[in-house]
Amino acid sequence: MNSQDTISAVEFKNAMSRISYSVSVVSITVEGTTYAKTINTLTPVSADDPSILISLFHASEITQKIIEARRFVVSVLNDSQMSLAEEFAGRPPQDPPVETPSNDEQANHLLITNAVATFHCTVAVAMTHATHVILIGRINDIAESDRLPLLHHRRAYRVCAEQVVA
C-alpha cells in the first residue's frame, strides 16, 4: 500500500494491468474519413435505457470528432483480431480485414467483420475527467456473434478460455 497522499501514475497502471479487459475498437466516419482507436474501457451502464460507457484521451482527434458528431460505434474484437487491436492502437498494421463503408450516408464506422459485439451509439453524456473524456452512448443498434473475445491482461493480449467454472 502506498503511504503517500497520492497514487503515482506508475502505481495506478501497474495495479490496473492486473485486471482483464475485453479489447474493442471505437470508430466514426466523418466526411469520408474514418477515425478508429483501440480501447479497453467498455462498461455497460443500463439495460433499461440500453447504454455503454467508454473513455478516450481528451486531446485525441477521434474524441473531438465523436463529440462533434454525437455518435460512435464500438466493436468488441474477437480472439483472432489482435492485428486490428495493434493497428488501431497505433502500432504497425498486419494487413487487417477492415472495410470502410462507401457511399452510405448512414456509415459512421469501420465494418469489422466477426466482432464479438458491435454497438452503434448516440452520445448521451460527455464529461471530462483529468486527461480523458468519459462518453456514455445510448445504443441504437447491436450486432453480435458467437466468437470469443480478445482480452488484455498484464500488458499482453490473451484469449478467453471456453471452460465454464461452476
Backbone as a chain_set.jsonl record, in Angstrom:
{"seq": "MNSQDTISAVEFKNAMSRISYSVSVVSITVEGTTYAKTINTLTPVSADDPSILISLFHASEITQKIIEARRFVVSVLNDSQMSLAEEFAGRPPQDPPVETPSNDEQANHLLITNAVATFHCTVAVAMTHATHVILIGRINDIAESDRLPLLHHRRAYRVCAEQVVA", "coords": {"N": [[0.85, -1.185, 0.0], [0.503, 2.209, -0.737], [2.005, 4.745, 1.056], [1.902, 7.406, 0.656], [0.109, 10.513, 0.047], [-0.959, 10.605, -2.478], [-1.531, 8.545, -5.344], [0.794, 7.304, -7.612], [1.16, 7.596, -11.203], [2.448, 5.381, -12.274], [2.075, 3.419, -10.257], [-0.714, 3.238, -10.377], [-1.105, 2.344, -13.056], [0.255, -0.13, -12.957], [-1.296, -1.579, -11.076], [-3.789, -1.56, -12.411], [-3.144, -3.075, -14.632], [-3.445, -5.646, -13.853], [-6.031, -6.337, -14.102], [-8.352, -7.942, -16.193], [-9.419, -7.098, -19.454], [-11.823, -6.691, -22.078], [-10.969, -6.204, -25.49], [-11.537, -3.528, -27.611], [-12.612, -1.632, -30.511], [-13.202, 1.69, -31.124], [-14.993, 3.703, -33.374], [-15.557, 6.128, -36.015], [-16.884, 7.672, -38.901], [-16.383, 10.563, -40.66], [-17.268, 12.871, -43.022], [-16.201, 11.22, -45.078], [-13.769, 10.388, -44.017], [-12.32, 8.009, -41.941], [-12.001, 7.425, -38.515], [-10.388, 5.643, -35.975], [-9.862, 3.862, -32.923], [-8.165, 1.805, -30.62], [-9.519, 0.544, -27.643], [-9.82, -0.185, -24.116], [-11.658, 0.343, -22.289], [-14.795, -0.333, -21.681], [-17.96, -0.419, -20.629], [-21.04, -1.678, -19.447], [-23.921, 0.359, -18.903], [-26.753, 0.772, -18.493], [-29.567, -1.353, -18.76], [-32.213, -0.706, -18.97], [-32.313, 1.712, -20.302], [-30.742, 1.165, -22.855], [-27.314, 1.347, -22.773], [-23.816, 2.207, -22.956], [-20.513, 2.777, -21.573], [-17.58, 4.47, -22.455], [-14.109, 5.446, -22.549], [-11.925, 7.978, -23.598], [-8.8, 9.483, -24.58], [-8.588, 12.915, -24.009], [-7.457, 14.761, -25.826], [-7.254, 13.512, -28.245], [-7.805, 13.122, -31.762], [-10.002, 11.571, -32.616], [-11.686, 11.676, -30.403], [-12.577, 14.336, -30.387], [-13.938, 14.378, -32.838], [-16.02, 12.549, -32.356], [-17.414, 13.825, -30.264], [-18.28, 16.137, -31.603], [-19.887, 15.017, -33.669], [-21.676, 13.533, -32.213], [-22.011, 10.752, -32.098], [-20.98, 7.274, -32.265], [-19.311, 4.112, -32.841], [-18.753, 0.994, -31.333], [-16.763, -1.824, -31.549], [-16.34, -4.973, -30.294], [-13.523, -6.846, -30.192], [-12.723, -10.076, -31.601], [-11.027, -13.147, -30.609], [-9.188, -13.617, -32.638], [-8.393, -11.257, -33.716], [-6.143, -9.672, -33.095], [-4.342, -8.223, -34.679], [-5.869, -6.088, -35.59], [-6.355, -4.749, -33.195], [-3.756, -3.953, -32.599], [-3.141, -2.314, -34.837], [-5.007, -0.172, -34.579], [-4.234, 0.809, -32.2], [-2.13, 2.201, -32.862], [0.113, 0.892, -33.691], [2.318, -0.881, -36.006], [0.54, -1.967, -38.931], [-0.972, -5.191, -39.649], [-2.026, -5.982, -42.08], [-4.988, -5.839, -41.772], [-8.364, -7.197, -41.869], [-10.374, -5.044, -42.698], [-13.014, -2.966, -43.691], [-14.033, 0.112, -45.04], [-17.156, 1.533, -45.084], [-18.691, 2.586, -48.15], [-20.161, 5.311, -49.958], [-22.422, 5.511, -48.316], [-24.594, 7.185, -46.495], [-25.351, 6.709, -43.917], [-23.223, 5.442, -42.828], [-20.939, 5.31, -40.231], [-18.717, 4.213, -39.207], [-16.097, 1.736, -38.999], [-16.316, -1.303, -40.75], [-16.079, -4.038, -39.056], [-15.653, -7.235, -39.437], [-17.035, -10.19, -37.984], [-16.881, -9.365, -35.315], [-17.175, -9.683, -31.763], [-19.262, -8.32, -30.55], [-21.076, -5.479, -31.689], [-21.742, -2.121, -31.178], [-23.828, 0.469, -32.001], [-23.946, 3.799, -31.363], [-25.42, 6.776, -29.897], [-24.24, 9.771, -28.557], [-24.943, 10.283, -25.245], [-24.032, 11.338, -22.865], [-21.23, 13.345, -22.197], [-18.309, 13.861, -20.539], [-15.509, 15.439, -19.021], [-12.709, 14.183, -17.332], [-9.815, 14.662, -15.684], [-7.355, 13.556, -17.792], [-8.987, 12.406, -19.677], [-11.982, 11.859, -21.664], [-15.116, 10.896, -20.742], [-17.535, 8.962, -22.137], [-20.934, 8.32, -22.463], [-22.847, 6.22, -24.257], [-25.908, 5.967, -25.89], [-27.409, 3.098, -26.979], [-28.221, 2.338, -30.264], [-28.319, 0.333, -32.116], [-27.422, -3.122, -32.364], [-25.071, -5.668, -33.107], [-24.075, -9.063, -33.083], [-21.901, -11.914, -32.458], [-20.956, -15.385, -32.113], [-18.358, -15.581, -31.379], [-15.297, -15.775, -29.423], [-13.981, -13.352, -27.09], [-11.176, -11.092, -27.555], [-8.775, -10.566, -25.119], [-7.145, -8.353, -22.742], [-4.538, -8.44, -20.53], [-2.291, -7.887, -17.922], [-0.594, -6.327, -19.511], [-0.55, -7.624, -21.987], [-1.942, -9.382, -24.816], [-4.555, -11.754, -24.534], [-6.307, -14.888, -24.818], [-9.666, -15.894, -24.443], [-10.765, -18.472, -22.395], [-12.859, -21.277, -23.053], [-13.84, -22.812, -21.075], [-16.201, -23.315, -18.558], [-16.654, -22.235, -15.324], [-18.146, -23.55, -12.55]], "CA": [[0.0, 0.0, 0.0], [1.232, 3.463, -0.839], [1.823, 5.555, 2.26], [1.801, 8.806, 0.267], [-1.254, 11.015, -0.096], [-1.434, 10.385, -3.837], [-1.074, 7.358, -6.056], [1.509, 7.703, -8.82], [0.668, 7.016, -12.455], [3.061, 4.052, -12.4], [1.35, 2.526, -9.344], [-2.05, 3.062, -10.929], [-1.012, 1.497, -14.252], [0.633, -1.487, -12.537], [-2.467, -2.223, -10.467], [-4.82, -1.742, -13.433], [-2.722, -4.107, -15.588], [-3.818, -6.943, -13.31], [-7.439, -6.553, -14.425], [-8.57, -8.36, -17.577], [-10.373, -6.268, -20.189], [-12.042, -7.003, -23.482], [-10.331, -5.22, -26.369], [-12.527, -3.021, -28.56], [-12.242, -0.52, -31.376], [-14.23, 2.707, -31.289], [-14.774, 4.307, -34.683], [-16.516, 7.07, -36.587], [-16.518, 8.205, -40.213], [-16.877, 11.923, -40.831], [-16.924, 13.424, -44.332], [-15.391, 10.278, -45.834], [-12.556, 9.999, -43.306], [-12.616, 7.137, -40.815], [-11.131, 7.515, -37.346], [-10.596, 4.455, -35.146], [-8.914, 3.774, -31.813], [-8.307, 0.662, -29.73], [-9.833, 0.915, -26.262], [-10.138, -1.294, -23.209], [-12.706, 0.802, -21.378], [-16.144, -0.548, -22.189], [-18.752, -0.841, -19.477], [-22.481, -1.474, -19.574], [-24.445, 1.354, -17.963], [-28.145, 0.494, -18.14], [-30.368, -2.168, -19.681], [-33.499, -0.032, -19.123], [-32.031, 2.667, -21.376], [-29.511, 0.478, -23.261], [-26.209, 2.295, -22.909], [-22.469, 1.785, -22.574], [-19.57, 3.828, -21.218], [-16.212, 4.332, -22.929], [-13.238, 6.539, -22.139], [-10.922, 8.303, -24.608], [-7.897, 10.599, -24.28], [-9.327, 14.136, -24.373], [-6.844, 15.52, -26.914], [-7.149, 12.745, -29.485], [-8.66, 13.603, -32.838], [-11.261, 10.817, -32.645], [-12.544, 12.169, -29.322], [-13.209, 15.575, -30.845], [-14.884, 14.037, -33.909], [-17.189, 11.913, -31.741], [-18.164, 14.855, -29.532], [-18.937, 16.998, -32.598], [-20.908, 14.278, -34.423], [-22.61, 12.973, -31.223], [-22.248, 9.347, -32.391], [-19.799, 6.421, -32.388], [-19.544, 2.68, -32.886], [-17.742, 0.199, -30.633], [-16.718, -3.232, -31.944], [-15.552, -5.802, -29.376], [-12.731, -7.717, -31.059], [-12.672, -11.494, -31.261], [-9.686, -13.604, -30.228], [-8.282, -13.707, -33.792], [-8.258, -9.911, -34.279], [-5.082, -8.925, -32.435], [-3.738, -7.278, -35.621], [-6.701, -4.883, -35.575], [-6.078, -4.057, -31.932], [-2.433, -3.329, -32.747], [-3.194, -1.217, -35.803], [-5.743, 0.983, -34.085], [-3.502, 1.333, -31.041], [-1.051, 2.996, -33.433], [1.269, 0.05, -33.993], [2.341, -1.228, -37.437], [-0.557, -2.842, -39.343], [-0.711, -6.559, -40.085], [-2.981, -6.207, -43.152], [-6.242, -6.241, -41.141], [-9.544, -7.317, -42.731], [-11.293, -3.963, -42.346], [-13.551, -2.247, -44.83], [-14.757, 1.332, -44.721], [-18.34, 1.605, -45.941], [-18.604, 3.658, -49.136], [-21.414, 5.846, -50.484], [-23.52, 5.227, -47.388], [-24.689, 8.342, -45.612], [-25.523, 6.233, -42.553], [-21.979, 4.829, -42.358], [-20.185, 6.14, -39.3], [-17.815, 3.302, -38.53], [-15.441, 0.682, -39.756], [-17.015, -2.579, -40.734], [-15.178, -5.067, -38.533], [-16.405, -8.479, -39.554], [-16.884, -11.191, -36.924], [-16.693, -8.806, -33.972], [-17.983, -10.35, -30.741], [-20.457, -7.473, -30.487], [-20.895, -4.125, -32.22], [-22.743, -1.221, -30.621], [-23.966, 1.755, -32.668], [-24.393, 4.655, -30.255], [-25.547, 8.223, -29.907], [-23.685, 10.28, -27.307], [-25.929, 10.764, -24.275], [-23.287, 12.121, -21.872], [-19.79, 13.507, -22.414], [-17.736, 14.658, -19.452], [-14.057, 15.34, -18.936], [-12.098, 13.94, -16.031], [-8.355, 14.634, -15.827], [-6.865, 13.512, -19.173], [-9.886, 11.64, -20.521], [-13.398, 12.173, -21.813], [-15.969, 9.746, -20.479], [-18.701, 9.045, -23.003], [-21.993, 7.334, -22.325], [-23.536, 6.129, -25.534], [-27.209, 5.294, -25.953], [-27.271, 2.112, -28.04], [-29.284, 2.387, -31.275], [-28.326, -0.923, -32.849], [-26.442, -4.095, -31.879], [-24.807, -6.886, -33.871], [-23.263, -9.934, -32.24], [-21.513, -13.215, -32.989], [-20.631, -16.36, -31.069], [-16.906, -15.647, -31.247], [-14.742, -15.462, -28.101], [-13.338, -12.04, -27.125], [-9.757, -10.846, -27.321], [-8.611, -9.947, -23.803], [-5.868, -7.72, -22.41], [-4.243, -8.68, -19.118], [-0.87, -7.738, -17.594], [0.06, -5.687, -20.645], [-0.435, -8.549, -23.121], [-3.2, -9.93, -25.31], [-4.858, -13.104, -24.067], [-7.533, -15.439, -25.374], [-10.647, -16.31, -23.451], [-10.987, -19.918, -22.341], [-14.275, -21.634, -23.129], [-14.206, -23.596, -19.888], [-17.111, -22.647, -17.65], [-16.403, -22.615, -13.927], [-19.433, -23.533, -11.854]], "C": [[0.884, 1.233, 0.0], [0.953, 4.309, 0.401], [1.731, 7.047, 1.939], [0.335, 9.204, 0.158], [-1.825, 10.734, -1.477], [-0.832, 9.112, -4.42], [-0.375, 7.832, -7.322], [0.886, 7.034, -10.036], [1.22, 5.608, -12.646], [2.338, 3.044, -11.502], [-0.047, 2.206, -9.887], [-2.023, 2.103, -12.112], [-0.644, 0.068, -13.891], [-0.557, -2.23, -11.944], [-3.54, -2.51, -11.517], [-4.443, -2.828, -14.437], [-3.115, -5.499, -15.116], [-5.3, -7.282, -13.542], [-7.54, -6.951, -15.894], [-9.667, -7.509, -18.216], [-10.626, -6.873, -21.558], [-11.404, -5.871, -24.29], [-11.341, -4.828, -27.441], [-11.921, -1.938, -29.426], [-13.433, 0.415, -31.444], [-13.932, 3.397, -32.617], [-15.892, 5.268, -35.051], [-15.979, 7.481, -37.955], [-17.19, 9.561, -40.358], [-16.358, 12.451, -42.161], [-15.945, 12.527, -45.086], [-14.099, 9.837, -45.177], [-12.947, 9.186, -42.083], [-11.547, 7.294, -39.744], [-11.429, 6.289, -36.492], [-9.499, 4.389, -34.093], [-9.214, 2.532, -30.986], [-8.546, 1.165, -28.318], [-10.002, -0.344, -25.42], [-11.169, -0.878, -22.175], [-14.046, 0.672, -22.068], [-16.95, -1.151, -21.054], [-20.235, -0.672, -19.773], [-22.944, -0.462, -18.534], [-25.854, 0.992, -17.525], [-28.799, -0.378, -19.203], [-31.725, -1.511, -19.928], [-33.444, 1.057, -20.19], [-30.712, 2.166, -21.957], [-28.372, 1.44, -23.589], [-24.916, 1.678, -22.414], [-21.625, 3.006, -22.265], [-18.221, 3.478, -21.818], [-15.418, 5.539, -22.45], [-12.158, 6.72, -23.201], [-10.054, 9.469, -24.149], [-8.504, 11.884, -24.837], [-8.758, 14.858, -25.585], [-6.751, 14.742, -28.218], [-8.162, 13.246, -30.509], [-10.007, 12.881, -32.861], [-12.217, 11.298, -31.554], [-13.29, 13.418, -29.763], [-14.246, 15.303, -31.927], [-16.162, 13.417, -33.342], [-18.044, 12.948, -31.012], [-18.921, 15.759, -30.499], [-20.095, 16.277, -33.297], [-21.978, 13.674, -33.515], [-22.971, 11.515, -31.527], [-20.915, 8.599, -32.447], [-20.244, 4.97, -32.454], [-18.416, 2.003, -32.13], [-17.883, -1.241, -31.098], [-15.805, -3.967, -30.981], [-14.847, -6.85, -30.234], [-12.777, -9.167, -30.613], [-11.213, -11.927, -31.089], [-8.723, -13.813, -31.4], [-7.984, -12.327, -34.388], [-7.207, -9.048, -33.588], [-4.441, -7.905, -33.386], [-4.548, -5.987, -35.714], [-6.445, -4.067, -34.318], [-4.754, -3.304, -32.033], [-2.486, -2.127, -33.689], [-3.865, 0.016, -35.21], [-5.23, 1.49, -32.743], [-2.307, 2.151, -31.524], [0.201, 2.202, -33.726], [1.229, -0.358, -35.454], [1.234, -2.216, -37.808], [-0.082, -4.214, -39.799], [-1.701, -6.927, -41.189], [-4.336, -6.659, -42.612], [-7.411, -6.305, -42.117], [-10.615, -6.294, -42.359], [-11.746, -3.278, -43.617], [-14.228, -0.988, -44.322], [-15.959, 1.402, -45.636], [-18.218, 2.772, -46.926], [-19.997, 4.044, -49.612], [-22.619, 5.535, -49.602], [-23.579, 6.371, -46.397], [-24.883, 7.941, -44.16], [-24.213, 5.702, -41.964], [-21.239, 5.783, -41.432], [-19.158, 5.296, -38.578], [-17.067, 2.42, -39.511], [-16.321, -0.553, -39.695], [-16.0, -3.63, -40.303], [-15.97, -6.365, -38.515], [-16.057, -9.417, -38.405], [-16.534, -10.614, -35.56], [-17.593, -9.572, -33.008], [-19.319, -9.623, -30.589], [-20.098, -6.105, -31.045], [-22.067, -3.283, -31.739], [-22.711, 0.103, -31.377], [-24.608, 2.695, -31.659], [-24.545, 6.116, -30.641], [-25.024, 8.708, -28.558], [-24.805, 10.839, -26.439], [-25.267, 11.679, -23.254], [-21.826, 12.17, -22.306], [-19.264, 14.386, -21.291], [-16.236, 14.419, -19.389], [-13.645, 15.099, -17.496], [-10.598, 13.768, -16.262], [-7.992, 14.624, -17.314], [-7.83, 12.845, -20.147], [-11.305, 12.205, -20.584], [-14.154, 10.865, -21.623], [-17.239, 9.953, -21.305], [-19.685, 7.944, -22.644], [-22.771, 7.375, -23.624], [-24.841, 5.377, -25.405], [-27.158, 4.381, -27.176], [-28.495, 2.158, -28.955], [-29.412, 1.074, -32.033], [-27.206, -1.802, -32.302], [-26.305, -5.208, -32.908], [-23.923, -7.747, -32.988], [-22.934, -11.231, -32.955], [-21.203, -14.142, -31.815], [-19.129, -16.502, -30.854], [-16.488, -15.329, -29.808], [-13.984, -14.142, -28.176], [-11.817, -12.109, -26.991], [-9.661, -10.111, -25.985], [-7.254, -9.28, -23.682], [-5.666, -7.861, -20.908], [-2.736, -8.632, -18.925], [-0.046, -7.313, -18.802], [0.298, -6.608, -21.839], [-1.834, -9.0, -23.548], [-3.33, -11.365, -24.838], [-6.112, -13.584, -24.789], [-8.393, -15.943, -24.233], [-10.8, -17.832, -23.509], [-12.482, -20.204, -22.386], [-14.752, -22.386, -21.901], [-15.091, -22.751, -18.966], [-16.849, -23.165, -16.244], [-17.721, -22.46, -13.184], [-19.294, -23.003, -10.44]], "O": [[1.909, 1.269, 0.681], [-0.203, 4.556, 0.746], [1.51, 7.862, 2.835], [-0.559, 8.358, 0.173], [-3.041, 10.635, -1.636], [0.247, 8.676, -4.019], [-0.907, 8.683, -8.035], [0.177, 6.035, -9.917], [0.509, 4.732, -13.138], [2.025, 1.938, -11.941], [-0.494, 1.06, -9.858], [-2.815, 1.163, -12.174], [-1.192, -0.867, -14.476], [-0.793, -3.391, -12.279], [-4.135, -3.588, -11.513], [-5.326, -3.442, -15.036], [-3.116, -6.439, -15.911], [-5.754, -8.379, -13.215], [-6.879, -6.354, -16.744], [-10.7, -7.236, -17.605], [-9.739, -7.501, -22.134], [-11.315, -4.733, -23.829], [-11.928, -5.687, -28.097], [-10.859, -1.396, -29.12], [-14.542, -0.003, -31.777], [-12.774, 3.647, -32.951], [-16.992, 5.237, -34.498], [-14.77, 7.619, -38.143], [-18.404, 9.691, -40.201], [-15.15, 12.474, -42.398], [-14.973, 13.013, -45.665], [-13.393, 8.99, -45.724], [-13.789, 9.603, -41.287], [-10.35, 7.295, -40.031], [-12.592, 5.932, -36.303], [-8.363, 4.8, -34.329], [-10.372, 2.241, -30.686], [-7.876, 2.085, -27.848], [-10.286, -1.424, -25.939], [-11.514, -1.657, -21.286], [-14.389, 1.474, -22.936], [-16.66, -2.249, -20.58], [-20.647, 0.364, -20.295], [-22.424, -0.426, -17.419], [-26.132, 0.91, -16.328], [-28.606, -0.164, -20.4], [-32.331, -1.728, -20.977], [-34.424, 1.29, -20.897], [-29.655, 2.684, -21.595], [-28.445, 2.229, -24.531], [-24.907, 0.77, -21.583], [-21.969, 4.127, -22.642], [-17.761, 2.341, -21.712], [-15.99, 6.533, -22.001], [-11.549, 5.75, -23.652], [-10.518, 10.342, -23.416], [-8.89, 11.934, -26.005], [-9.509, 15.51, -26.311], [-6.222, 15.257, -29.202], [-9.236, 13.732, -30.154], [-11.04, 13.507, -33.1], [-13.43, 11.324, -31.763], [-14.494, 13.542, -29.539], [-15.31, 15.922, -31.939], [-17.261, 13.729, -33.801], [-19.268, 12.94, -31.136], [-20.075, 16.109, -30.248], [-21.161, 16.861, -33.494], [-23.066, 13.337, -33.983], [-24.091, 11.082, -31.255], [-19.861, 9.201, -32.65], [-21.394, 4.64, -32.164], [-17.255, 2.388, -32.265], [-18.97, -1.816, -31.052], [-14.627, -3.629, -30.86], [-15.494, -7.642, -30.918], [-12.857, -9.464, -29.421], [-10.289, -11.17, -31.385], [-7.56, -14.152, -31.182], [-7.382, -12.239, -35.458], [-7.361, -7.83, -33.504], [-4.038, -6.829, -32.944], [-3.98, -4.91, -35.896], [-6.331, -2.842, -34.374], [-4.649, -2.155, -31.602], [-1.95, -1.061, -33.385], [-3.346, 1.126, -35.33], [-5.732, 2.481, -32.212], [-1.565, 2.72, -30.723], [1.253, 2.786, -33.986], [0.191, -0.196, -36.096], [1.008, -3.191, -37.091], [1.044, -4.381, -40.267], [-2.172, -8.063, -41.236], [-4.795, -7.75, -42.951], [-7.448, -5.55, -43.088], [-11.64, -6.643, -41.774], [-10.944, -3.038, -44.52], [-14.913, -1.011, -43.3], [-15.802, 1.336, -46.855], [-17.698, 3.829, -46.571], [-20.9, 3.209, -49.663], [-23.72, 5.319, -50.108], [-22.699, 6.504, -45.547], [-24.615, 8.736, -43.259], [-24.1, 5.531, -40.75], [-20.948, 6.921, -41.8], [-18.766, 5.619, -37.457], [-17.378, 2.378, -40.701], [-16.989, -0.804, -38.692], [-15.162, -4.057, -41.098], [-16.848, -6.559, -37.675], [-14.926, -9.433, -37.919], [-15.947, -11.309, -34.731], [-18.656, -10.054, -33.399], [-20.374, -10.253, -30.51], [-18.971, -5.632, -30.897], [-23.228, -3.672, -31.871], [-21.686, 0.785, -31.395], [-25.696, 2.417, -31.155], [-23.903, 6.618, -31.563], [-25.334, 8.114, -27.525], [-25.525, 11.751, -26.846], [-25.856, 12.671, -22.824], [-21.259, 11.163, -22.729], [-19.716, 15.516, -21.112], [-15.76, 13.32, -19.673], [-14.159, 15.724, -16.568], [-10.169, 12.843, -16.951], [-8.291, 15.584, -18.024], [-7.518, 12.731, -21.333], [-11.756, 12.92, -19.689], [-13.858, 9.859, -22.269], [-17.919, 10.972, -21.188], [-19.312, 6.776, -22.536], [-23.283, 8.416, -24.035], [-24.874, 4.269, -24.868], [-26.892, 4.843, -28.285], [-29.635, 2.039, -28.507], [-30.487, 0.742, -32.534], [-26.179, -1.305, -31.839], [-27.29, -5.639, -33.507], [-23.108, -7.225, -32.227], [-23.59, -11.606, -33.926], [-21.194, -13.713, -30.661], [-18.682, -17.452, -30.211], [-17.235, -14.691, -29.066], [-13.4, -13.831, -29.214], [-11.258, -13.037, -26.406], [-10.386, -9.144, -25.752], [-6.325, -9.599, -24.425], [-6.514, -7.453, -20.114], [-1.988, -9.261, -19.674], [1.028, -7.848, -19.078], [1.235, -6.401, -22.611], [-2.776, -8.999, -22.755], [-2.345, -12.099, -24.752], [-6.885, -12.779, -25.309], [-7.89, -16.364, -23.192], [-10.948, -18.398, -24.592], [-13.279, -19.455, -21.821], [-15.954, -22.571, -21.715], [-14.757, -21.611, -18.642], [-16.824, -24.372, -16.004], [-18.332, -21.392, -13.183], [-20.282, -22.921, -9.711]]}, "num_chains": 1, "name": "protein.A"}
